[in-house]
PDB file of C-alpha atoms and ligand atoms in Angstrom:
ATOM      1  CA  MET M  14      -6.796  18.918 -23.769  1.00 58.00           C
ATOM      2  CA  ASN M  15      -9.413  17.633 -26.182  1.00 68.00           C
ATOM      3  CA  GLY M  16     -10.481  14.051 -25.754  1.00 84.00           C
ATOM      4  CA  LEU M  17      -9.131  13.721 -22.247  1.00 92.00           C
ATOM      5  CA  PHE M  18     -12.276  14.668 -20.406  1.00 92.00           C
ATOM      6  CA  LEU M  19     -15.877  13.589 -20.509  1.00 93.00           C
ATOM      7  CA  PRO M  20     -18.649  16.133 -21.016  1.00 91.00           C
ATOM      8  CA  ASP M  21     -19.259  16.104 -17.244  1.00 92.00           C
ATOM      9  CA  GLY M  22     -15.678  17.206 -16.620  1.00 92.00           C
ATOM     10  CA  HIS M  23     -14.296  13.908 -15.334  1.00 97.00           C
ATOM     11  CA  VAL M  24     -11.468  12.032 -17.007  1.00 97.00           C
ATOM     12  CA  GLU M  25     -12.167   9.530 -19.791  1.00 95.00           C
ATOM     13  CA  ASN M  26     -11.776   5.875 -18.800  1.00 95.00           C
ATOM     14  CA  GLN M  27      -9.287   5.117 -21.514  1.00 96.00           C
ATOM     15  CA  VAL M  28      -7.232   8.144 -20.508  1.00 97.00           C
ATOM     16  CA  LEU M  29      -7.016   6.868 -16.933  1.00 97.00           C
ATOM     17  CA  LEU M  30      -5.854   3.499 -18.230  1.00 96.00           C
ATOM     18  CA  ASP M  31      -3.263   5.157 -20.437  1.00 96.00           C
ATOM     19  CA  PHE M  32      -2.180   7.245 -17.484  1.00 97.00           C
ATOM     20  CA  SER M  33      -1.706   4.139 -15.339  1.00 97.00           C
ATOM     21  CA  GLU M  34       0.313   2.508 -18.090  1.00 95.00           C
ATOM     22  CA  GLY M  35       2.523   5.541 -18.507  1.00 94.00           C
ATOM     23  CA  LYS M  36       1.311   6.080 -22.049  1.00 95.00           C
ATOM     24  CA  LEU M  37       0.301   9.731 -21.818  1.00 95.00           C
ATOM     25  CA  GLY M  38       2.591  12.443 -23.100  1.00 94.00           C
ATOM     26  CA  PRO M  39       3.997  14.878 -20.503  1.00 93.00           C
ATOM     27  CA  GLU M  40       1.525  17.669 -21.289  1.00 94.00           C
ATOM     28  CA  GLU M  41      -1.501  15.409 -21.282  1.00 95.00           C
ATOM     29  CA  MET M  42      -0.368  13.746 -18.076  1.00 96.00           C
ATOM     30  CA  LEU M  43       0.029  17.048 -16.292  1.00 96.00           C
ATOM     31  CA  GLY M  44      -3.336  18.248 -17.577  1.00 96.00           C
ATOM     32  CA  VAL M  45      -5.069  15.149 -16.315  1.00 97.00           C
ATOM     33  CA  ALA M  46      -3.097  15.254 -13.067  1.00 97.00           C
ATOM     34  CA  GLU M  47      -4.413  18.720 -12.344  1.00 96.00           C
ATOM     35  CA  HIS M  48      -7.956  17.364 -12.322  1.00 97.00           C
ATOM     36  CA  LEU M  49      -7.053  14.169 -10.442  1.00 96.00           C
ATOM     37  CA  GLY M  50      -5.437  16.109  -7.637  1.00 93.00           C
ATOM     38  CA  SER M  51      -8.713  17.766  -6.787  1.00 93.00           C
ATOM     39  CA  CYS M  52     -11.316  15.172  -7.778  1.00 95.00           C
ATOM     40  CA  GLU M  53     -11.673  12.273  -5.413  1.00 94.00           C
ATOM     41  CA  ILE M  54     -13.930  10.404  -7.824  1.00 96.00           C
ATOM     42  CA  CYS M  55     -11.324  10.354 -10.561  1.00 97.00           C
ATOM     43  CA  ALA M  56      -8.526   9.739  -8.068  1.00 97.00           C
ATOM     44  CA  GLU M  57     -10.308   6.588  -7.011  1.00 97.00           C
ATOM     45  CA  ARG M  58     -10.848   5.551 -10.617  1.00 97.00           C
ATOM     46  CA  LEU M  59      -7.148   6.087 -11.239  1.00 98.00           C
ATOM     47  CA  ALA M  60      -6.259   3.941  -8.228  1.00 97.00           C
ATOM     48  CA  GLU M  61      -8.463   1.215  -9.698  1.00 97.00           C
ATOM     49  CA  ALA M  62      -6.768   1.532 -13.057  1.00 97.00           C
ATOM     50  CA  PHE M  63      -3.431   1.056 -11.293  1.00 97.00           C
ATOM     51  CA  ASP M  64      -4.830  -1.912  -9.389  1.00 95.00           C
ATOM     52  CA  SER M  65      -5.535  -3.673 -12.654  1.00 93.00           C
ATOM     53  CA  GLY M  66      -1.913  -3.307 -13.714  1.00 92.00           C
ATOM     54  CA  LYS M  67       1.312  -4.619 -12.281  1.00 91.00           C
ATOM     55  CA  PRO M  68       2.324  -2.832  -9.079  1.00 93.00           C
ATOM     56  CA  SER M  69       5.940  -2.080  -8.209  1.00 94.00           C
ATOM     57  CA  ALA M  70       6.928  -2.536  -4.605  1.00 95.00           C
ATOM     58  CA  PRO M  71       9.071   0.110  -2.944  1.00 96.00           C
ATOM     59  CA  PRO M  72      12.223  -1.046  -1.124  1.00 96.00           C
ATOM     60  CA  ALA M  73      11.590  -3.142   1.995  1.00 96.00           C
ATOM     61  CA  GLY M  74      12.840  -0.338   4.223  1.00 96.00           C
ATOM     62  CA  PHE M  75      10.365   2.174   2.805  1.00 96.00           C
ATOM     63  CA  ALA M  76       7.793   2.146   5.620  1.00 94.00           C
ATOM     64  CA  GLU M  77      10.517   2.397   8.199  1.00 93.00           C
ATOM     65  CA  GLU M  78      11.948   5.476   6.488  1.00 94.00           C
ATOM     66  CA  VAL M  79       8.547   7.150   6.437  1.00 93.00           C
ATOM     67  CA  ARG M  80       8.191   6.326  10.117  1.00 90.00           C
ATOM     68  CA  ARG M  81      11.530   7.875  10.870  1.00 91.00           C
ATOM     69  CA  ARG M  82      10.542  11.073   9.115  1.00 90.00           C
ATOM     70  CA  LEU M  83       7.245  11.576  10.944  1.00 87.00           C
ATOM     71  CA  PRO M  84       7.077  14.607  13.218  1.00 82.00           C
ATOM     72  CA  GLN M  85       8.537  13.083  16.348  1.00 71.00           C
ATOM     73  CA  ARG M  86       6.545  14.643  19.132  1.00 56.00           C
ATOM     74  CA  GLU M  87       3.262  13.293  17.901  1.00 49.00           C
ATOM     75  CA  THR M  88       4.318   9.718  17.430  1.00 45.00           C
ATOM     76  CA  GLY M  89       2.691   7.274  19.779  1.00 45.00           C
ATOM     77  CA  ALA M  90       0.185   9.819  20.987  1.00 40.00           C
ATOM     78  CA  GLU M  91      -3.206  10.800  19.734  1.00 39.00           C
ATOM     79  CA  LEU M  92      -3.881  11.284  16.110  1.00 42.00           C
ATOM     80  CA  PHE M  93      -6.375  11.945  13.429  1.00 40.00           C
ATOM     81  CA  LEU M  94      -9.540  10.629  11.970  1.00 35.00           C
ATOM     82  CA  TYR M  95      -9.806   7.319  10.349  1.00 38.00           C
ATOM     83  CA  SER M  96     -12.284   4.622   9.613  1.00 40.00           C
ATOM     84  CA  ALA M  97     -12.346   1.514  11.750  1.00 40.00           C
ATOM     85  CA  ARG M  98     -13.075  -0.615   8.729  1.00 43.00           C
ATOM     86  CA  VAL M  99      -9.986   0.561   6.946  1.00 45.00           C
ATOM     87  CA  VAL M 100      -7.838   0.185  10.004  1.00 47.00           C
ATOM     88  CA  LEU M 101      -8.975  -3.373  10.416  1.00 47.00           C
ATOM     89  CA  ALA M 102      -8.335  -4.194   6.803  1.00 53.00           C
ATOM     90  CA  ALA M 103      -4.966  -2.513   6.890  1.00 53.00           C
ATOM     91  CA  CYS M 104      -3.921  -4.178  10.096  1.00 52.00           C
ATOM     92  CA  ALA M 105      -5.073  -7.492   8.737  1.00 58.00           C
ATOM     93  CA  ALA M 106      -2.903  -6.832   5.714  1.00 54.00           C
ATOM     94  CA  LEU M 107      -0.025  -5.984   7.988  1.00 50.00           C
ATOM     95  CA  PHE M 108      -0.538  -9.202   9.859  1.00 48.00           C
ATOM     96  CA  LEU M 109      -0.660 -11.200   6.679  1.00 49.00           C
ATOM     97  CA  VAL M 110       2.528  -9.621   5.495  1.00 47.00           C
ATOM     98  CA  PHE M 111       4.358 -10.045   8.725  1.00 45.00           C
ATOM     99  CA  SER M 112       2.638 -12.983  10.354  1.00 44.00           C
ATOM    100  CA  GLY M 113       5.414 -15.405   9.454  1.00 41.00           C
ATOM    101  CA  THR M 114       8.022 -13.229  11.078  1.00 42.00           C
ATOM    102  CA  LEU M 115       5.727 -12.152  13.853  1.00 41.00           C
ATOM    103  CA  ARG M 116       5.192 -15.583  15.236  1.00 40.00           C
ATOM    104  CA  THR M 117       8.820 -16.538  15.122  1.00 43.00           C
ATOM    105  CA  LEU M 118      10.018 -13.365  16.665  1.00 42.00           C
ATOM    106  CA  ALA M 119       7.299 -12.849  19.216  1.00 44.00           C
ATOM    107  CA  GLY M 120       7.226 -16.479  20.209  1.00 43.00           C
ATOM    108  CA  THR M 121       3.462 -16.389  20.524  1.00 40.00           C
ATOM    109  CA  GLN M 122       0.425 -16.836  18.356  1.00 41.00           C
ATOM    110  CA  ASN M 123      -2.113 -15.154  20.592  1.00 40.00           C
ATOM    111  CA  SER M 124      -2.224 -11.874  18.832  1.00 40.00           C
ATOM    112  CA  TYR M 125      -2.551 -13.529  15.503  1.00 40.00           C
ATOM    113  CA  LEU M 126      -5.772 -15.119  16.703  1.00 37.00           C
ATOM    114  CA  ASP M 127      -7.199 -11.883  17.989  1.00 38.00           C
ATOM    115  CA  ILE M 128      -7.723 -10.682  14.500  1.00 40.00           C
ATOM    116  CA  THR M 129     -10.323 -13.318  13.724  1.00 36.00           C
ATOM    117  CA  ALA M 130     -12.873 -11.445  15.820  1.00 37.00           C
ATOM    118  CA  PRO M 131     -13.105  -8.036  14.223  1.00 40.00           C
ATOM    119  CA  GLY M 132     -15.252  -5.446  15.833  1.00 41.00           C
ATOM    120  CA  PHE M 133     -14.824  -2.100  17.327  1.00 41.00           C
ATOM    121  CA  SER M 134     -12.962  -3.305  20.370  1.00 42.00           C
ATOM    122  CA  ALA M 135     -10.766  -5.434  18.173  1.00 44.00           C
ATOM    123  CA  VAL M 136      -9.412  -2.281  16.639  1.00 43.00           C
ATOM    124  CA  GLU M 137      -8.253  -1.067  19.987  1.00 43.00           C
ATOM    125  CA  GLN M 138      -6.914  -4.465  20.802  1.00 43.00           C
ATOM    126  CA  ILE M 139      -5.019  -4.788  17.587  1.00 45.00           C
ATOM    127  CA  SER M 140      -3.726  -1.316  17.902  1.00 46.00           C
ATOM    128  CA  SER M 141      -2.454  -1.844  21.406  1.00 44.00           C
ATOM    129  CA  ARG M 142      -0.994  -5.150  20.322  1.00 44.00           C
ATOM    130  CA  LEU M 143       0.691  -3.370  17.503  1.00 45.00           C
ATOM    131  CA  ASN M 144       2.099  -0.877  19.916  1.00 43.00           C
ATOM    132  CA  GLY M 145       3.979  -3.628  21.621  1.00 38.00           C
ATOM    133  CA  PHE M 146       4.644  -5.513  18.459  1.00 42.00           C
ATOM    134  CA  SER M 147       5.957  -2.853  16.254  1.00 41.00           C
ATOM    135  CA  GLN M 148       8.674  -2.008  18.660  1.00 34.00           C
ATOM    136  CA  GLN M 149       9.550  -5.614  19.068  1.00 37.00           C
ATOM    137  CA  ILE M 150       9.057  -6.918  15.642  1.00 34.00           C
ATOM    138  CA  LEU M 151       9.089  -4.254  13.029  1.00 36.00           C
ATOM    139  CA  HIS M 152      12.595  -3.302  14.043  1.00 35.00           C
ATOM    140  CA  TRP M 153      11.790   0.182  15.133  1.00 38.00           C
ATOM    141  CA  GLU M 154      13.491  -0.184  18.442  1.00 34.00           C
ATOM    142  CA  VAL M 155      16.628   1.189  16.902  1.00 36.00           C
ATOM    143  CA  PHE M 156      14.681   4.262  16.007  1.00 36.00           C
ATOM    144  CA  GLN M 157      13.285   4.573  19.505  1.00 38.00           C
ATOM    145  CA  HIS M 158      16.743   4.183  20.854  1.00 38.00           C
ATOM    146  CA  ALA M 159      18.124   6.868  18.609  1.00 39.00           C
ATOM    147  CA  GLU M 160      15.282   9.122  19.656  1.00 40.00           C
ATOM    148  CA  LYS M 161      16.067   8.741  23.308  1.00 43.00           C
ATOM    149  CA  LYS M 162      19.685   9.527  22.738  1.00 40.00           C
ATOM    150  CA  LYS M 163      18.890  12.888  21.207  1.00 37.00           C
TER     151      LYS M 163
ATOM    152  CA  MET E   1     -12.566   8.967  15.913  1.00 41.00           C
ATOM    153  CA  ARG E   2      -8.851   9.115  16.460  1.00 52.00           C
ATOM    154  CA  ILE E   3      -6.094   7.036  15.063  1.00 54.00           C
ATOM    155  CA  ASN E   4      -2.728   6.388  16.566  1.00 60.00           C
ATOM    156  CA  VAL E   5       0.511   6.217  14.717  1.00 72.00           C
ATOM    157  CA  ARG E   6       0.415   2.443  14.434  1.00 71.00           C
ATOM    158  CA  GLN E   7      -2.783   2.671  12.493  1.00 71.00           C
ATOM    159  CA  PHE E   8      -1.221   5.181  10.175  1.00 83.00           C
ATOM    160  CA  GLU E   9       1.530   2.655   9.632  1.00 82.00           C
ATOM    161  CA  CYS E  10      -1.076   0.098   8.619  1.00 85.00           C
ATOM    162  CA  ALA E  11      -2.147   2.476   5.882  1.00 88.00           C
ATOM    163  CA  ILE E  12       1.442   2.720   4.703  1.00 94.00           C
ATOM    164  CA  VAL E  13       1.720  -1.045   4.498  1.00 94.00           C
ATOM    165  CA  GLN E  14      -1.523  -1.352   2.613  1.00 95.00           C
ATOM    166  CA  TYR E  15      -1.002   1.404   0.055  1.00 97.00           C
ATOM    167  CA  GLN E  16       2.748   1.768  -0.341  1.00 97.00           C
ATOM    168  CA  SER E  17       2.909  -0.233  -3.569  1.00 98.00           C
ATOM    169  CA  LEU E  18       0.050   1.675  -5.157  1.00 98.00           C
ATOM    170  CA  ILE E  19       1.542   5.036  -4.221  1.00 98.00           C
ATOM    171  CA  PHE E  20       5.046   4.073  -5.262  1.00 98.00           C
ATOM    172  CA  THR E  21       3.742   2.749  -8.590  1.00 98.00           C
ATOM    173  CA  ILE E  22       1.899   6.003  -9.255  1.00 98.00           C
ATOM    174  CA  CYS E  23       5.034   8.015  -8.521  1.00 98.00           C
ATOM    175  CA  LEU E  24       7.119   5.716 -10.682  1.00 96.00           C
ATOM    176  CA  THR E  25       4.711   5.955 -13.581  1.00 96.00           C
ATOM    177  CA  MET E  26       4.606   9.729 -13.389  1.00 97.00           C
ATOM    178  CA  THR E  27       8.290  10.521 -12.814  1.00 95.00           C
ATOM    179  CA  LYS E  28       9.823   7.537 -14.629  1.00 93.00           C
ATOM    180  CA  ASN E  29      12.677   7.802 -12.145  1.00 94.00           C
ATOM    181  CA  TYR E  30      12.936   5.051  -9.546  1.00 96.00           C
ATOM    182  CA  PHE E  31      14.719   7.177  -6.984  1.00 96.00           C
ATOM    183  CA  ASP E  32      12.573  10.265  -7.374  1.00 95.00           C
ATOM    184  CA  ALA E  33       9.548   7.992  -7.084  1.00 97.00           C
ATOM    185  CA  GLU E  34      10.736   6.565  -3.800  1.00 97.00           C
ATOM    186  CA  ASP E  35      11.177  10.051  -2.415  1.00 96.00           C
ATOM    187  CA  LEU E  36       7.835  11.322  -3.653  1.00 97.00           C
ATOM    188  CA  ALA E  37       6.037   8.281  -2.275  1.00 98.00           C
ATOM    189  CA  GLN E  38       7.563   9.046   1.115  1.00 98.00           C
ATOM    190  CA  GLU E  39       6.508  12.667   0.748  1.00 97.00           C
ATOM    191  CA  THR E  40       2.986  11.513  -0.032  1.00 97.00           C
ATOM    192  CA  PHE E  41       2.654   9.623   3.234  1.00 96.00           C
ATOM    193  CA  LEU E  42       4.270  12.394   5.242  1.00 95.00           C
ATOM    194  CA  SER E  43       1.905  14.904   3.736  1.00 95.00           C
ATOM    195  CA  ALA E  44      -1.050  12.605   4.455  1.00 93.00           C
ATOM    196  CA  TYR E  45       0.078  12.354   8.047  1.00 91.00           C
ATOM    197  CA  ARG E  46       0.406  16.092   8.461  1.00 90.00           C
ATOM    198  CA  ASN E  47      -2.979  16.762   6.890  1.00 88.00           C
ATOM    199  CA  TRP E  48      -4.942  13.877   8.322  1.00 83.00           C
ATOM    200  CA  ASN E  49      -7.242  16.259  10.156  1.00 81.00           C
ATOM    201  CA  ARG E  50      -8.475  17.457   6.753  1.00 81.00           C
ATOM    202  CA  PHE E  51      -9.303  13.941   5.675  1.00 81.00           C
ATOM    203  CA  ASP E  52     -12.946  12.895   5.981  1.00 77.00           C
ATOM    204  CA  GLY E  53     -12.059   9.289   6.753  1.00 75.00           C
ATOM    205  CA  GLU E  54     -14.085   7.946   3.845  1.00 80.00           C
ATOM    206  CA  ASN E  55     -11.662   6.795   1.235  1.00 88.00           C
ATOM    207  CA  PRO E  56      -7.997   6.772   2.189  1.00 90.00           C
ATOM    208  CA  LYS E  57      -7.022   5.131  -1.077  1.00 94.00           C
ATOM    209  CA  ALA E  58      -8.454   7.905  -3.239  1.00 95.00           C
ATOM    210  CA  TRP E  59      -7.153  10.499  -0.850  1.00 93.00           C
ATOM    211  CA  LEU E  60      -3.587   9.153  -0.910  1.00 96.00           C
ATOM    212  CA  THR E  61      -3.782   8.776  -4.688  1.00 97.00           C
ATOM    213  CA  ALA E  62      -4.747  12.428  -5.083  1.00 97.00           C
ATOM    214  CA  ILE E  63      -1.891  13.527  -2.824  1.00 97.00           C
ATOM    215  CA  ALA E  64       0.602  11.412  -4.767  1.00 98.00           C
ATOM    216  CA  VAL E  65      -0.581  12.800  -8.101  1.00 98.00           C
ATOM    217  CA  ASN E  66      -0.282  16.344  -6.762  1.00 97.00           C
ATOM    218  CA  LYS E  67       3.197  15.719  -5.372  1.00 97.00           C
ATOM    219  CA  CYS E  68       4.401  14.316  -8.679  1.00 97.00           C
ATOM    220  CA  ARG E  69       2.787  17.075 -10.654  1.00 97.00           C
ATOM    221  CA  ASP E  70       4.442  19.764  -8.538  1.00 96.00           C
ATOM    222  CA  PHE E  71       7.707  17.939  -8.866  1.00 96.00           C
ATOM    223  CA  LEU E  72       7.473  17.591 -12.650  1.00 95.00           C
ATOM    224  CA  LYS E  73       6.608  21.238 -13.062  1.00 93.00           C
ATOM    225  CA  SER E  74       9.381  22.448 -10.804  1.00 89.00           C
ATOM    226  CA  PRO E  75      12.343  23.820 -12.741  1.00 79.00           C
ATOM    227  CA  ALA E  76      14.676  22.935  -9.859  1.00 72.00           C
ATOM    228  CA  ARG E  77      14.185  19.214 -10.271  1.00 73.00           C
ATOM    229  CA  LYS E  78      16.845  18.802 -12.899  1.00 69.00           C
ATOM    230  CA  SER E  79      19.731  17.622 -10.779  1.00 61.00           C
ATOM    231  CA  LEU E  80      22.234  17.914 -13.606  1.00 65.00           C
ATOM    232  CA  PRO E  81      25.022  18.677 -13.824  1.00 74.00           C
ATOM    233  CA  LEU E  82      26.027  17.447 -10.404  1.00 80.00           C
ATOM    234  CA  PRO E  83      28.065  19.863  -8.311  1.00 82.00           C
ATOM    235  CA  GLU E  84      31.729  18.902  -8.262  1.00 84.00           C
ATOM    236  CA  GLU E  85      31.676  17.752  -4.662  1.00 85.00           C
ATOM    237  CA  ASP E  86      28.917  15.285  -5.545  1.00 85.00           C
ATOM    238  CA  ALA E  87      30.465  14.154  -8.795  1.00 84.00           C
ATOM    239  CA  ALA E  88      33.578  13.302  -6.802  1.00 85.00           C
ATOM    240  CA  LEU E  89      31.566  10.628  -5.011  1.00 87.00           C
ATOM    241  CA  LEU E  90      30.995   8.736  -8.256  1.00 85.00           C
ATOM    242  CA  ARG E  91      33.260   6.094  -9.634  1.00 84.00           C
ATOM    243  CA  ASP E  92      34.474   6.106 -13.164  1.00 77.00           C
ATOM    244  CA  PRO E  93      32.058   3.996 -15.211  1.00 71.00           C
ATOM    245  CA  GLY E  94      35.084   2.139 -16.568  1.00 63.00           C
ATOM    246  CA  GLY E  95      36.263   1.605 -20.115  1.00 51.00           C
ATOM    247  CA  LEU E  96      33.463  -0.645 -21.277  1.00 51.00           C
ATOM    248  CA  PRO E  97      30.749   0.933 -23.359  1.00 50.00           C
ATOM    249  CA  GLU E  98      27.646   1.078 -21.203  1.00 57.00           C
ATOM    250  CA  GLU E  99      24.909  -1.199 -22.280  1.00 59.00           C
ATOM    251  CA  GLN E 100      21.470   0.218 -22.626  1.00 59.00           C
ATOM    252  CA  ALA E 101      19.486  -1.470 -19.879  1.00 59.00           C
ATOM    253  CA  GLU E 102      16.547  -3.371 -21.247  1.00 67.00           C
ATOM    254  CA  ASP E 103      14.460  -2.916 -18.177  1.00 80.00           C
ATOM    255  CA  ARG E 104      15.417   0.170 -16.278  1.00 81.00           C
ATOM    256  CA  MET E 105      13.294  -0.882 -13.311  1.00 83.00           C
ATOM    257  CA  SER E 106      15.104  -4.207 -12.987  1.00 86.00           C
ATOM    258  CA  LYS E 107      17.172  -4.973  -9.926  1.00 88.00           C
ATOM    259  CA  GLU E 108      20.213  -5.497 -12.139  1.00 91.00           C
ATOM    260  CA  HIS E 109      19.937  -2.019 -13.521  1.00 92.00           C
ATOM    261  CA  ILE E 110      19.413  -0.470 -10.100  1.00 94.00           C
ATOM    262  CA  ARG E 111      22.335  -2.437  -8.724  1.00 95.00           C
ATOM    263  CA  GLY E 112      24.436  -1.238 -11.616  1.00 94.00           C
ATOM    264  CA  LEU E 113      23.674   2.357 -10.737  1.00 95.00           C
ATOM    265  CA  CYS E 114      24.430   1.773  -7.048  1.00 96.00           C
ATOM    266  CA  GLY E 115      27.738   0.333  -8.170  1.00 95.00           C
ATOM    267  CA  ARG E 116      28.643   3.710  -9.634  1.00 95.00           C
ATOM    268  CA  LEU E 117      28.794   5.229  -6.147  1.00 96.00           C
ATOM    269  CA  LYS E 118      31.947   5.354  -4.096  1.00 95.00           C
ATOM    270  CA  GLU E 119      32.016   3.980  -0.584  1.00 95.00           C
ATOM    271  CA  PRO E 120      30.518   4.418   1.924  1.00 95.00           C
ATOM    272  CA  TYR E 121      27.513   5.371  -0.217  1.00 97.00           C
ATOM    273  CA  ARG E 122      27.572   2.320  -2.409  1.00 97.00           C
ATOM    274  CA  SER E 123      27.075  -0.242   0.330  1.00 96.00           C
ATOM    275  CA  VAL E 124      24.219   1.569   2.017  1.00 97.00           C
ATOM    276  CA  ALA E 125      22.486   2.102  -1.347  1.00 97.00           C
ATOM    277  CA  GLU E 126      22.936  -1.536  -2.338  1.00 97.00           C
ATOM    278  CA  SER E 127      21.591  -2.761   0.977  1.00 97.00           C
ATOM    279  CA  TYR E 128      18.570  -0.509   0.864  1.00 97.00           C
ATOM    280  CA  PHE E 129      17.629  -0.619  -2.823  1.00 97.00           C
ATOM    281  CA  CYS E 130      18.881  -4.032  -3.922  1.00 96.00           C
ATOM    282  CA  ASP E 131      19.144  -6.296  -0.906  1.00 96.00           C
ATOM    283  CA  GLU E 132      15.832  -5.252   0.640  1.00 94.00           C
ATOM    284  CA  LYS E 133      17.464  -4.339   3.929  1.00 96.00           C
ATOM    285  CA  LYS E 134      15.958  -1.866   6.310  1.00 97.00           C
ATOM    286  CA  LEU E 135      18.327   0.709   7.686  1.00 96.00           C
ATOM    287  CA  SER E 136      17.661  -0.534  11.208  1.00 96.00           C
ATOM    288  CA  GLU E 137      18.763  -4.019  10.169  1.00 97.00           C
ATOM    289  CA  LEU E 138      21.838  -2.651   8.522  1.00 96.00           C
ATOM    290  CA  ALA E 139      22.624  -0.607  11.631  1.00 97.00           C
ATOM    291  CA  ARG E 140      22.288  -3.651  13.815  1.00 96.00           C
ATOM    292  CA  GLU E 141      24.348  -5.877  11.572  1.00 95.00           C
ATOM    293  CA  SER E 142      27.106  -3.430  10.888  1.00 94.00           C
ATOM    294  CA  GLY E 143      27.164  -1.768  14.299  1.00 96.00           C
ATOM    295  CA  GLN E 144      26.934   1.611  12.613  1.00 95.00           C
ATOM    296  CA  ASN E 145      24.875   4.475  13.883  1.00 96.00           C
ATOM    297  CA  ILE E 146      21.511   4.697  12.169  1.00 95.00           C
ATOM    298  CA  ARG E 147      21.745   8.461  11.770  1.00 95.00           C
ATOM    299  CA  THR E 148      25.008   8.033   9.921  1.00 96.00           C
ATOM    300  CA  LEU E 149      23.416   5.467   7.633  1.00 97.00           C
ATOM    301  CA  GLU E 150      20.461   7.714   7.069  1.00 96.00           C
ATOM    302  CA  THR E 151      22.668  10.606   6.032  1.00 96.00           C
ATOM    303  CA  ARG E 152      24.567   8.348   3.669  1.00 97.00           C
ATOM    304  CA  LEU E 153      21.390   6.998   2.140  1.00 97.00           C
ATOM    305  CA  TYR E 154      20.117  10.523   1.625  1.00 95.00           C
ATOM    306  CA  ARG E 155      23.320  11.490  -0.147  1.00 95.00           C
ATOM    307  CA  ALA E 156      23.292   8.280  -2.173  1.00 96.00           C
ATOM    308  CA  LYS E 157      19.741   8.957  -3.347  1.00 96.00           C
ATOM    309  CA  LYS E 158      20.696  12.381  -4.580  1.00 93.00           C
ATOM    310  CA  LEU E 159      23.477  10.883  -6.653  1.00 94.00           C
ATOM    311  CA  LEU E 160      21.309   8.045  -7.922  1.00 95.00           C
ATOM    312  CA  LYS E 161      18.563  10.409  -9.059  1.00 93.00           C
ATOM    313  CA  ALA E 162      21.137  12.310 -11.059  1.00 91.00           C
ATOM    314  CA  LEU E 163      22.635   9.150 -12.543  1.00 92.00           C
ATOM    315  CA  TRP E 164      19.187   8.035 -13.599  1.00 92.00           C
ATOM    316  CA  GLU E 165      18.491  11.367 -15.298  1.00 88.00           C
ATOM    317  CA  GLU E 166      21.903  11.333 -16.931  1.00 86.00           C
ATOM    318  CA  GLU E 167      21.141   7.989 -18.518  1.00 84.00           C
ATOM    319  CA  GLN E 168      17.896   9.223 -19.859  1.00 77.00           C
ATOM    320  CA  GLN E 169      19.535  11.969 -21.837  1.00 70.00           C
TER     321      GLN E 169
HETATM  322 ZN1   ZN C 210     -13.194  13.884 -11.832  1.00 77.05          ZN
END
């Protein structure tokens, strides 16, 4: 594994770029992957290397499939730690992605405007909005329906 | 601080392309990558209590890399040759010599592979992988039960992974 790692044990920049471009051989890739899986610093650097390349989008139904596979009893209830900042950014991204559809389908723009005032309470607001929205708009009602039938 | 499931879904929306791209780069198999990207998010969900909340991007990246690494090292991943019952669900490629796809990630190539499946697997695979349809949409439009579609998609993916590997050899 010579030349893959820096003297401080982290992965070389060029190696991360090669990794993100799929240019590493199988052995090298696995060697680097072993470090990446347990080093958050290098994992972040790898994510950045990928960000500078061309991303491939998964199929449009991807998120819905993940949702369907979540442990069912916990859904909708209380969950986990997170950072408000990230949630806001992510929800904003969600809104950007779906806003076109959202407005048509929901027949209202109110919620769209809510997002312009981020803050702690906005997170709760957005999240409760999303509760209503996702069922209505993100086409998960079929899932809910199937769940009830079980 | 707690998060509800909707917020987790926001994270999926934000990072799904990154995670899928990582899995694709590592496995070089479109269908394995889709599966492993799903596994990544499911694993993140299950282990969220171990996450410090600081950097979800790095955290998800590390999980994805680990998933792919485990997968690549696993001897069981080679899906070839397909068991007879599965091979029976494939159509004959036809008499024409198969062209080497220029871009294996292209929609044309993926559609070509979906076309190798017999019904009812072909249509669900084409809808999901090529026509950007969600299963719920397909269920609504076709009046079919979503569980049925899900089972078919699962079966179709297994076949498609094998077809992809077969090509690579
Ligand atoms: Zn490192």
